[in-house]
Amino acid sequence: MSKIRHDLVRTWAVRLQRGAVLADQGFGWGQLIYAASGVARVTAAQSQWALPPGRALWSPPGVRHRVRCVTALDLHALYFSPPSLPELP
């Protein structure tokens, strides 16, 4: 079994309460944001997306975004460093 290289991929999981906001996300890494349960609203520039349970949203490296919890939320994220992303948008 291969090991995860933490210099290329990182993980994060958190349980957030309704109304919580993760502001100004969007480090230099790409981020796959997944709602395991609950609903989030993700805003980037002039766009907004609803993130219902069981759905994920891709945020490319460097795209600043904000996550607002519409309900209590179990949020999981995978972060990918730019060298690990061949030609993703």
PDB file of N, CA and C in Angstrom:
ATOM      1  N   MET A   1       0.843  -1.182   0.000  1.00  0.00           N
ATOM      2  CA  MET A   1       0.000   0.000   0.000  1.00  0.00           C
ATOM      3  C   MET A   1       0.889   1.246   0.000  1.00  0.00           C
ATOM      4  N   SER A   2       0.564   2.198  -0.859  1.00  0.00           N
ATOM      5  CA  SER A   2       1.399   3.392  -0.939  1.00  0.00           C
ATOM      6  C   SER A   2       0.984   4.401   0.127  1.00  0.00           C
ATOM      7  N   LYS A   3       1.950   5.206   0.535  1.00  0.00           N
ATOM      8  CA  LYS A   3       1.696   6.246   1.523  1.00  0.00           C
ATOM      9  C   LYS A   3       1.251   7.518   0.817  1.00  0.00           C
ATOM     10  N   ILE A   4       0.450   8.314   1.506  1.00  0.00           N
ATOM     11  CA  ILE A   4       0.045   9.615   0.985  1.00  0.00           C
ATOM     12  C   ILE A   4       1.198  10.580   1.221  1.00  0.00           C
ATOM     13  N   ARG A   5       1.598  11.274   0.182  1.00  0.00           N
ATOM     14  CA  ARG A   5       2.645  12.282   0.316  1.00  0.00           C
ATOM     15  C   ARG A   5       1.995  13.582   0.762  1.00  0.00           C
ATOM     16  N   HIS A   6       2.262  13.985   1.999  1.00  0.00           N
ATOM     17  CA  HIS A   6       1.625  15.172   2.557  1.00  0.00           C
ATOM     18  C   HIS A   6       2.127  16.467   1.942  1.00  0.00           C
ATOM     19  N   ASP A   7       3.194  16.384   1.168  1.00  0.00           N
ATOM     20  CA  ASP A   7       3.624  17.580   0.450  1.00  0.00           C
ATOM     21  C   ASP A   7       2.821  17.758  -0.835  1.00  0.00           C
ATOM     22  N   LEU A   8       2.037  16.738  -1.226  1.00  0.00           N
ATOM     23  CA  LEU A   8       1.215  16.811  -2.429  1.00  0.00           C
ATOM     24  C   LEU A   8      -0.279  16.808  -2.144  1.00  0.00           C
ATOM     25  N   VAL A   9      -0.705  16.066  -1.120  1.00  0.00           N
ATOM     26  CA  VAL A   9      -2.130  15.937  -0.783  1.00  0.00           C
ATOM     27  C   VAL A   9      -2.296  16.054   0.726  1.00  0.00           C
ATOM     28  N   ARG A  10      -3.280  16.840   1.140  1.00  0.00           N
ATOM     29  CA  ARG A  10      -3.595  16.972   2.570  1.00  0.00           C
ATOM     30  C   ARG A  10      -5.095  16.781   2.757  1.00  0.00           C
ATOM     31  N   THR A  11      -5.472  16.355   3.946  1.00  0.00           N
ATOM     32  CA  THR A  11      -6.886  16.149   4.245  1.00  0.00           C
ATOM     33  C   THR A  11      -7.293  17.006   5.439  1.00  0.00           C
ATOM     34  N   TRP A  12      -8.595  17.246   5.543  1.00  0.00           N
ATOM     35  CA  TRP A  12      -9.121  18.006   6.677  1.00  0.00           C
ATOM     36  C   TRP A  12     -10.592  17.661   6.814  1.00  0.00           C
ATOM     37  N   ALA A  13     -11.054  17.520   8.038  1.00  0.00           N
ATOM     38  CA  ALA A  13     -12.473  17.270   8.312  1.00  0.00           C
ATOM     39  C   ALA A  13     -12.858  18.056   9.555  1.00  0.00           C
ATOM     40  N   VAL A  14     -14.076  18.594   9.529  1.00  0.00           N
ATOM     41  CA  VAL A  14     -14.535  19.399  10.661  1.00  0.00           C
ATOM     42  C   VAL A  14     -16.059  19.357  10.718  1.00  0.00           C
ATOM     43  N   ARG A  15     -16.590  19.460  11.919  1.00  0.00           N
ATOM     44  CA  ARG A  15     -18.040  19.595  12.112  1.00  0.00           C
ATOM     45  C   ARG A  15     -18.288  21.045  12.482  1.00  0.00           C
ATOM     46  N   LEU A  16     -19.159  21.700  11.722  1.00  0.00           N
ATOM     47  CA  LEU A  16     -19.441  23.120  11.926  1.00  0.00           C
ATOM     48  C   LEU A  16     -20.913  23.323  12.249  1.00  0.00           C
ATOM     49  N   GLN A  17     -21.186  24.339  13.027  1.00  0.00           N
ATOM     50  CA  GLN A  17     -22.559  24.664  13.401  1.00  0.00           C
ATOM     51  C   GLN A  17     -23.210  25.541  12.334  1.00  0.00           C
ATOM     52  N   ARG A  18     -24.529  25.514  12.305  1.00  0.00           N
ATOM     53  CA  ARG A  18     -25.292  26.361  11.385  1.00  0.00           C
ATOM     54  C   ARG A  18     -24.841  27.814  11.558  1.00  0.00           C
ATOM     55  N   GLY A  19     -24.633  28.497  10.442  1.00  0.00           N
ATOM     56  CA  GLY A  19     -24.234  29.898  10.472  1.00  0.00           C
ATOM     57  C   GLY A  19     -22.725  30.124  10.494  1.00  0.00           C
ATOM     58  N   ALA A  20     -21.957  29.085  10.751  1.00  0.00           N
ATOM     59  CA  ALA A  20     -20.502  29.236  10.766  1.00  0.00           C
ATOM     60  C   ALA A  20     -20.001  29.618   9.372  1.00  0.00           C
ATOM     61  N   VAL A  21     -18.913  30.381   9.331  1.00  0.00           N
ATOM     62  CA  VAL A  21     -18.341  30.829   8.058  1.00  0.00           C
ATOM     63  C   VAL A  21     -16.848  30.539   8.059  1.00  0.00           C
ATOM     64  N   LEU A  22     -16.380  29.933   6.982  1.00  0.00           N
ATOM     65  CA  LEU A  22     -14.949  29.771   6.739  1.00  0.00           C
ATOM     66  C   LEU A  22     -14.617  30.798   5.668  1.00  0.00           C
ATOM     67  N   ALA A  23     -14.097  31.925   6.087  1.00  0.00           N
ATOM     68  CA  ALA A  23     -13.870  33.035   5.166  1.00  0.00           C
ATOM     69  C   ALA A  23     -12.485  32.983   4.541  1.00  0.00           C
ATOM     70  N   ASP A  24     -12.415  33.530   3.353  1.00  0.00           N
ATOM     71  CA  ASP A  24     -11.150  33.726   2.659  1.00  0.00           C
ATOM     72  C   ASP A  24     -10.324  32.457   2.530  1.00  0.00           C
ATOM     73  N   GLN A  25     -10.976  31.395   2.098  1.00  0.00           N
ATOM     74  CA  GLN A  25     -10.274  30.155   1.792  1.00  0.00           C
ATOM     75  C   GLN A  25      -9.658  30.299   0.412  1.00  0.00           C
ATOM     76  N   GLY A  26      -8.725  29.445   0.052  1.00  0.00           N
ATOM     77  CA  GLY A  26      -8.167  29.486  -1.289  1.00  0.00           C
ATOM     78  C   GLY A  26      -6.683  29.714  -1.272  1.00  0.00           C
ATOM     79  N   PHE A  27      -6.013  28.859  -0.598  1.00  0.00           N
ATOM     80  CA  PHE A  27      -4.563  28.913  -0.514  1.00  0.00           C
ATOM     81  C   PHE A  27      -4.009  28.629  -1.907  1.00  0.00           C
ATOM     82  N   GLY A  28      -2.758  28.373  -2.021  1.00  0.00           N
ATOM     83  CA  GLY A  28      -2.172  28.078  -3.313  1.00  0.00           C
ATOM     84  C   GLY A  28      -2.459  26.663  -3.783  1.00  0.00           C
ATOM     85  N   TRP A  29      -3.260  25.928  -3.024  1.00  0.00           N
ATOM     86  CA  TRP A  29      -3.577  24.534  -3.352  1.00  0.00           C
ATOM     87  C   TRP A  29      -4.982  24.438  -3.925  1.00  0.00           C
ATOM     88  N   GLY A  30      -5.219  23.433  -4.770  1.00  0.00           N
ATOM     89  CA  GLY A  30      -6.567  23.121  -5.218  1.00  0.00           C
ATOM     90  C   GLY A  30      -7.307  22.462  -4.067  1.00  0.00           C
ATOM     91  N   GLN A  31      -8.614  22.646  -4.016  1.00  0.00           N
ATOM     92  CA  GLN A  31      -9.372  22.112  -2.893  1.00  0.00           C
ATOM     93  C   GLN A  31     -10.643  21.431  -3.395  1.00  0.00           C
ATOM     94  N   LEU A  32     -10.839  20.177  -2.973  1.00  0.00           N
ATOM     95  CA  LEU A  32     -12.079  19.461  -3.214  1.00  0.00           C
ATOM     96  C   LEU A  32     -12.861  19.507  -1.909  1.00  0.00           C
ATOM     97  N   ILE A  33     -13.987  20.212  -1.916  1.00  0.00           N
ATOM     98  CA  ILE A  33     -14.797  20.453  -0.719  1.00  0.00           C
ATOM     99  C   ILE A  33     -15.993  19.511  -0.778  1.00  0.00           C
ATOM    100  N   TYR A  34     -16.191  18.732   0.288  1.00  0.00           N
ATOM    101  CA  TYR A  34     -17.246  17.711   0.307  1.00  0.00           C
ATOM    102  C   TYR A  34     -18.130  17.890   1.530  1.00  0.00           C
ATOM    103  N   ALA A  35     -19.436  17.923   1.326  1.00  0.00           N
ATOM    104  CA  ALA A  35     -20.398  17.983   2.429  1.00  0.00           C
ATOM    105  C   ALA A  35     -20.857  16.558   2.734  1.00  0.00           C
ATOM    106  N   ALA A  36     -20.350  15.993   3.827  1.00  0.00           N
ATOM    107  CA  ALA A  36     -20.766  14.642   4.213  1.00  0.00           C
ATOM    108  C   ALA A  36     -22.206  14.660   4.733  1.00  0.00           C
ATOM    109  N   SER A  37     -22.541  15.714   5.467  1.00  0.00           N
ATOM    110  CA  SER A  37     -23.923  15.928   5.912  1.00  0.00           C
ATOM    111  C   SER A  37     -24.118  17.426   6.075  1.00  0.00           C
ATOM    112  N   GLY A  38     -25.347  17.860   5.952  1.00  0.00           N
ATOM    113  CA  GLY A  38     -25.632  19.283   6.053  1.00  0.00           C
ATOM    114  C   GLY A  38     -25.500  19.966   4.697  1.00  0.00           C
ATOM    115  N   VAL A  39     -25.746  21.274   4.714  1.00  0.00           N
ATOM    116  CA  VAL A  39     -25.732  22.061   3.480  1.00  0.00           C
ATOM    117  C   VAL A  39     -24.846  23.287   3.671  1.00  0.00           C
ATOM    118  N   ALA A  40     -24.033  23.567   2.664  1.00  0.00           N
ATOM    119  CA  ALA A  40     -23.180  24.751   2.681  1.00  0.00           C
ATOM    120  C   ALA A  40     -23.458  25.599   1.451  1.00  0.00           C
ATOM    121  N   ARG A  41     -23.114  26.869   1.563  1.00  0.00           N
ATOM    122  CA  ARG A  41     -23.129  27.765   0.409  1.00  0.00           C
ATOM    123  C   ARG A  41     -21.693  28.228   0.203  1.00  0.00           C
ATOM    124  N   VAL A  42     -21.179  28.019  -1.001  1.00  0.00           N
ATOM    125  CA  VAL A  42     -19.806  28.391  -1.320  1.00  0.00           C
ATOM    126  C   VAL A  42     -19.854  29.572  -2.282  1.00  0.00           C
ATOM    127  N   THR A  43     -19.113  30.617  -1.949  1.00  0.00           N
ATOM    128  CA  THR A  43     -19.075  31.824  -2.761  1.00  0.00           C
ATOM    129  C   THR A  43     -17.647  32.070  -3.227  1.00  0.00           C
ATOM    130  N   ALA A  44     -17.488  32.333  -4.504  1.00  0.00           N
ATOM    131  CA  ALA A  44     -16.192  32.694  -5.083  1.00  0.00           C
ATOM    132  C   ALA A  44     -16.441  33.795  -6.104  1.00  0.00           C
ATOM    133  N   ALA A  45     -15.779  34.931  -5.939  1.00  0.00           N
ATOM    134  CA  ALA A  45     -15.959  36.081  -6.826  1.00  0.00           C
ATOM    135  C   ALA A  45     -17.451  36.419  -6.902  1.00  0.00           C
ATOM    136  N   GLN A  46     -18.041  36.366  -8.073  1.00  0.00           N
ATOM    137  CA  GLN A  46     -19.455  36.709  -8.252  1.00  0.00           C
ATOM    138  C   GLN A  46     -20.346  35.479  -8.375  1.00  0.00           C
ATOM    139  N   SER A  47     -19.827  34.293  -8.037  1.00  0.00           N
ATOM    140  CA  SER A  47     -20.594  33.049  -8.182  1.00  0.00           C
ATOM    141  C   SER A  47     -20.889  32.426  -6.828  1.00  0.00           C
ATOM    142  N   GLN A  48     -22.017  31.702  -6.764  1.00  0.00           N
ATOM    143  CA  GLN A  48     -22.397  30.968  -5.550  1.00  0.00           C
ATOM    144  C   GLN A  48     -22.887  29.592  -5.938  1.00  0.00           C
ATOM    145  N   TRP A  49     -22.596  28.619  -5.068  1.00  0.00           N
ATOM    146  CA  TRP A  49     -23.045  27.248  -5.280  1.00  0.00           C
ATOM    147  C   TRP A  49     -23.617  26.716  -3.983  1.00  0.00           C
ATOM    148  N   ALA A  50     -24.683  25.929  -4.089  1.00  0.00           N
ATOM    149  CA  ALA A  50     -25.202  25.183  -2.955  1.00  0.00           C
ATOM    150  C   ALA A  50     -24.458  23.855  -2.923  1.00  0.00           C
ATOM    151  N   LEU A  51     -24.066  23.449  -1.745  1.00  0.00           N
ATOM    152  CA  LEU A  51     -23.345  22.185  -1.576  1.00  0.00           C
ATOM    153  C   LEU A  51     -24.158  21.301  -0.636  1.00  0.00           C
ATOM    154  N   PRO A  52     -25.060  20.464  -1.208  1.00  0.00           N
ATOM    155  CA  PRO A  52     -25.893  19.583  -0.381  1.00  0.00           C
ATOM    156  C   PRO A  52     -25.107  18.339   0.045  1.00  0.00           C
ATOM    157  N   PRO A  53     -25.665  17.533   0.949  1.00  0.00           N
ATOM    158  CA  PRO A  53     -24.971  16.329   1.421  1.00  0.00           C
ATOM    159  C   PRO A  53     -24.643  15.382   0.265  1.00  0.00           C
ATOM    160  N   GLY A  54     -23.459  14.820   0.334  1.00  0.00           N
ATOM    161  CA  GLY A  54     -23.039  13.852  -0.667  1.00  0.00           C
ATOM    162  C   GLY A  54     -22.476  14.473  -1.933  1.00  0.00           C
ATOM    163  N   ARG A  55     -22.346  15.776  -1.965  1.00  0.00           N
ATOM    164  CA  ARG A  55     -21.825  16.467  -3.146  1.00  0.00           C
ATOM    165  C   ARG A  55     -20.483  17.119  -2.820  1.00  0.00           C
ATOM    166  N   ALA A  56     -19.708  17.353  -3.867  1.00  0.00           N
ATOM    167  CA  ALA A  56     -18.402  17.990  -3.704  1.00  0.00           C
ATOM    168  C   ALA A  56     -18.272  19.137  -4.695  1.00  0.00           C
ATOM    169  N   LEU A  57     -17.358  20.034  -4.414  1.00  0.00           N
ATOM    170  CA  LEU A  57     -17.097  21.181  -5.268  1.00  0.00           C
ATOM    171  C   LEU A  57     -15.592  21.338  -5.411  1.00  0.00           C
ATOM    172  N   TRP A  58     -15.119  21.558  -6.631  1.00  0.00           N
ATOM    173  CA  TRP A  58     -13.699  21.747  -6.899  1.00  0.00           C
ATOM    174  C   TRP A  58     -13.396  23.251  -6.932  1.00  0.00           C
ATOM    175  N   SER A  59     -12.392  23.654  -6.181  1.00  0.00           N
ATOM    176  CA  SER A  59     -11.895  25.025  -6.226  1.00  0.00           C
ATOM    177  C   SER A  59     -10.437  24.968  -6.665  1.00  0.00           C
ATOM    178  N   PRO A  60     -10.115  25.503  -7.831  1.00  0.00           N
ATOM    179  CA  PRO A  60      -8.745  25.449  -8.344  1.00  0.00           C
ATOM    180  C   PRO A  60      -7.765  26.197  -7.440  1.00  0.00           C
ATOM    181  N   PRO A  61      -6.482  25.908  -7.568  1.00  0.00           N
ATOM    182  CA  PRO A  61      -5.473  26.585  -6.752  1.00  0.00           C
ATOM    183  C   PRO A  61      -5.571  28.108  -6.878  1.00  0.00           C
ATOM    184  N   GLY A  62      -5.507  28.769  -5.732  1.00  0.00           N
ATOM    185  CA  GLY A  62      -5.490  30.228  -5.721  1.00  0.00           C
ATOM    186  C   GLY A  62      -6.834  30.908  -5.846  1.00  0.00           C
ATOM    187  N   VAL A  63      -7.928  30.161  -6.042  1.00  0.00           N
ATOM    188  CA  VAL A  63      -9.255  30.778  -6.148  1.00  0.00           C
ATOM    189  C   VAL A  63      -9.785  30.996  -4.732  1.00  0.00           C
ATOM    190  N   ARG A  64      -9.959  32.264  -4.371  1.00  0.00           N
ATOM    191  CA  ARG A  64     -10.430  32.589  -3.030  1.00  0.00           C
ATOM    192  C   ARG A  64     -11.932  32.330  -2.953  1.00  0.00           C
ATOM    193  N   HIS A  65     -12.347  31.708  -1.861  1.00  0.00           N
ATOM    194  CA  HIS A  65     -13.759  31.376  -1.694  1.00  0.00           C
ATOM    195  C   HIS A  65     -14.126  31.369  -0.222  1.00  0.00           C
ATOM    196  N   ARG A  66     -15.426  31.400   0.029  1.00  0.00           N
ATOM    197  CA  ARG A  66     -15.949  31.386   1.395  1.00  0.00           C
ATOM    198  C   ARG A  66     -17.001  30.293   1.494  1.00  0.00           C
ATOM    199  N   VAL A  67     -16.991  29.583   2.623  1.00  0.00           N
ATOM    200  CA  VAL A  67     -17.973  28.528   2.881  1.00  0.00           C
ATOM    201  C   VAL A  67     -18.850  28.989   4.040  1.00  0.00           C
ATOM    202  N   ARG A  68     -20.160  29.048   3.817  1.00  0.00           N
ATOM    203  CA  ARG A  68     -21.118  29.406   4.869  1.00  0.00           C
ATOM    204  C   ARG A  68     -22.020  28.208   5.117  1.00  0.00           C
ATOM    205  N   CYS A  69     -22.182  27.835   6.381  1.00  0.00           N
ATOM    206  CA  CYS A  69     -23.005  26.685   6.759  1.00  0.00           C
ATOM    207  C   CYS A  69     -24.470  27.098   6.823  1.00  0.00           C
ATOM    208  N   VAL A  70     -25.272  26.566   5.921  1.00  0.00           N
ATOM    209  CA  VAL A  70     -26.706  26.814   5.919  1.00  0.00           C
ATOM    210  C   VAL A  70     -27.351  26.010   7.048  1.00  0.00           C
ATOM    211  N   THR A  71     -26.828  24.810   7.292  1.00  0.00           N
ATOM    212  CA  THR A  71     -27.241  23.943   8.398  1.00  0.00           C
ATOM    213  C   THR A  71     -25.966  23.496   9.113  1.00  0.00           C
ATOM    214  N   ALA A  72     -26.118  22.720  10.177  1.00  0.00           N
ATOM    215  CA  ALA A  72     -24.929  22.083  10.753  1.00  0.00           C
ATOM    216  C   ALA A  72     -24.281  21.279   9.628  1.00  0.00           C
ATOM    217  N   LEU A  73     -22.966  21.210   9.619  1.00  0.00           N
ATOM    218  CA  LEU A  73     -22.271  20.671   8.454  1.00  0.00           C
ATOM    219  C   LEU A  73     -21.078  19.817   8.867  1.00  0.00           C
ATOM    220  N   ASP A  74     -20.991  18.631   8.287  1.00  0.00           N
ATOM    221  CA  ASP A  74     -19.776  17.811   8.375  1.00  0.00           C
ATOM    222  C   ASP A  74     -19.039  18.040   7.071  1.00  0.00           C
ATOM    223  N   LEU A  75     -17.951  18.779   7.145  1.00  0.00           N
ATOM    224  CA  LEU A  75     -17.202  19.183   5.967  1.00  0.00           C
ATOM    225  C   LEU A  75     -15.894  18.406   5.892  1.00  0.00           C
ATOM    226  N   HIS A  76     -15.600  17.889   4.717  1.00  0.00           N
ATOM    227  CA  HIS A  76     -14.335  17.202   4.462  1.00  0.00           C
ATOM    228  C   HIS A  76     -13.673  17.914   3.286  1.00  0.00           C
ATOM    229  N   ALA A  77     -12.360  17.988   3.307  1.00  0.00           N
ATOM    230  CA  ALA A  77     -11.657  18.629   2.195  1.00  0.00           C
ATOM    231  C   ALA A  77     -10.381  17.860   1.878  1.00  0.00           C
ATOM    232  N   LEU A  78     -10.094  17.793   0.609  1.00  0.00           N
ATOM    233  CA  LEU A  78      -8.812  17.296   0.123  1.00  0.00           C
ATOM    234  C   LEU A  78      -8.118  18.481  -0.526  1.00  0.00           C
ATOM    235  N   TYR A  79      -6.874  18.706  -0.149  1.00  0.00           N
ATOM    236  CA  TYR A  79      -6.070  19.784  -0.714  1.00  0.00           C
ATOM    237  C   TYR A  79      -4.994  19.165  -1.592  1.00  0.00           C
ATOM    238  N   PHE A  80      -4.839  19.692  -2.797  1.00  0.00           N
ATOM    239  CA  PHE A  80      -3.866  19.179  -3.755  1.00  0.00           C
ATOM    240  C   PHE A  80      -2.892  20.287  -4.116  1.00  0.00           C
ATOM    241  N   SER A  81      -1.593  20.029  -3.935  1.00  0.00           N
ATOM    242  CA  SER A  81      -0.598  21.029  -4.304  1.00  0.00           C
ATOM    243  C   SER A  81      -0.539  21.130  -5.825  1.00  0.00           C
ATOM    244  N   PRO A  82      -0.219  22.303  -6.353  1.00  0.00           N
ATOM    245  CA  PRO A  82      -0.179  22.470  -7.805  1.00  0.00           C
ATOM    246  C   PRO A  82       0.667  21.422  -8.536  1.00  0.00           C
ATOM    247  N   PRO A  83       1.832  20.993  -8.009  1.00  0.00           N
ATOM    248  CA  PRO A  83       2.589  19.969  -8.752  1.00  0.00           C
ATOM    249  C   PRO A  83       1.864  18.622  -8.864  1.00  0.00           C
ATOM    250  N   SER A  84       0.885  18.379  -7.988  1.00  0.00           N
ATOM    251  CA  SER A  84       0.172  17.105  -8.040  1.00  0.00           C
ATOM    252  C   SER A  84      -0.992  17.141  -9.026  1.00  0.00           C
ATOM    253  N   LEU A  85      -1.263  18.294  -9.608  1.00  0.00           N
ATOM    254  CA  LEU A  85      -2.406  18.475 -10.507  1.00  0.00           C
ATOM    255  C   LEU A  85      -1.915  18.582 -11.943  1.00  0.00           C
ATOM    256  N   PRO A  86      -2.012  17.510 -12.699  1.00  0.00           N
ATOM    257  CA  PRO A  86      -1.490  17.543 -14.058  1.00  0.00           C
ATOM    258  C   PRO A  86      -2.098  18.671 -14.893  1.00  0.00           C
ATOM    259  N   GLU A  87      -3.340  18.554 -15.269  1.00  0.00           N
ATOM    260  CA  GLU A  87      -3.963  19.586 -16.100  1.00  0.00           C
ATOM    261  C   GLU A  87      -5.416  19.791 -15.731  1.00  0.00           C
ATOM    262  N   LEU A  88      -5.697  19.801 -14.439  1.00  0.00           N
ATOM    263  CA  LEU A  88      -7.077  20.051 -14.015  1.00  0.00           C
ATOM    264  C   LEU A  88      -7.378  21.543 -14.158  1.00  0.00           C
ATOM    265  N   PRO A  89      -8.652  21.875 -14.377  1.00  0.00           N
ATOM    266  CA  PRO A  89      -9.019  23.299 -14.511  1.00  0.00           C
ATOM    267  C   PRO A  89      -8.887  24.031 -13.183  1.00  0.00           C
TER     268      PRO A  89
END
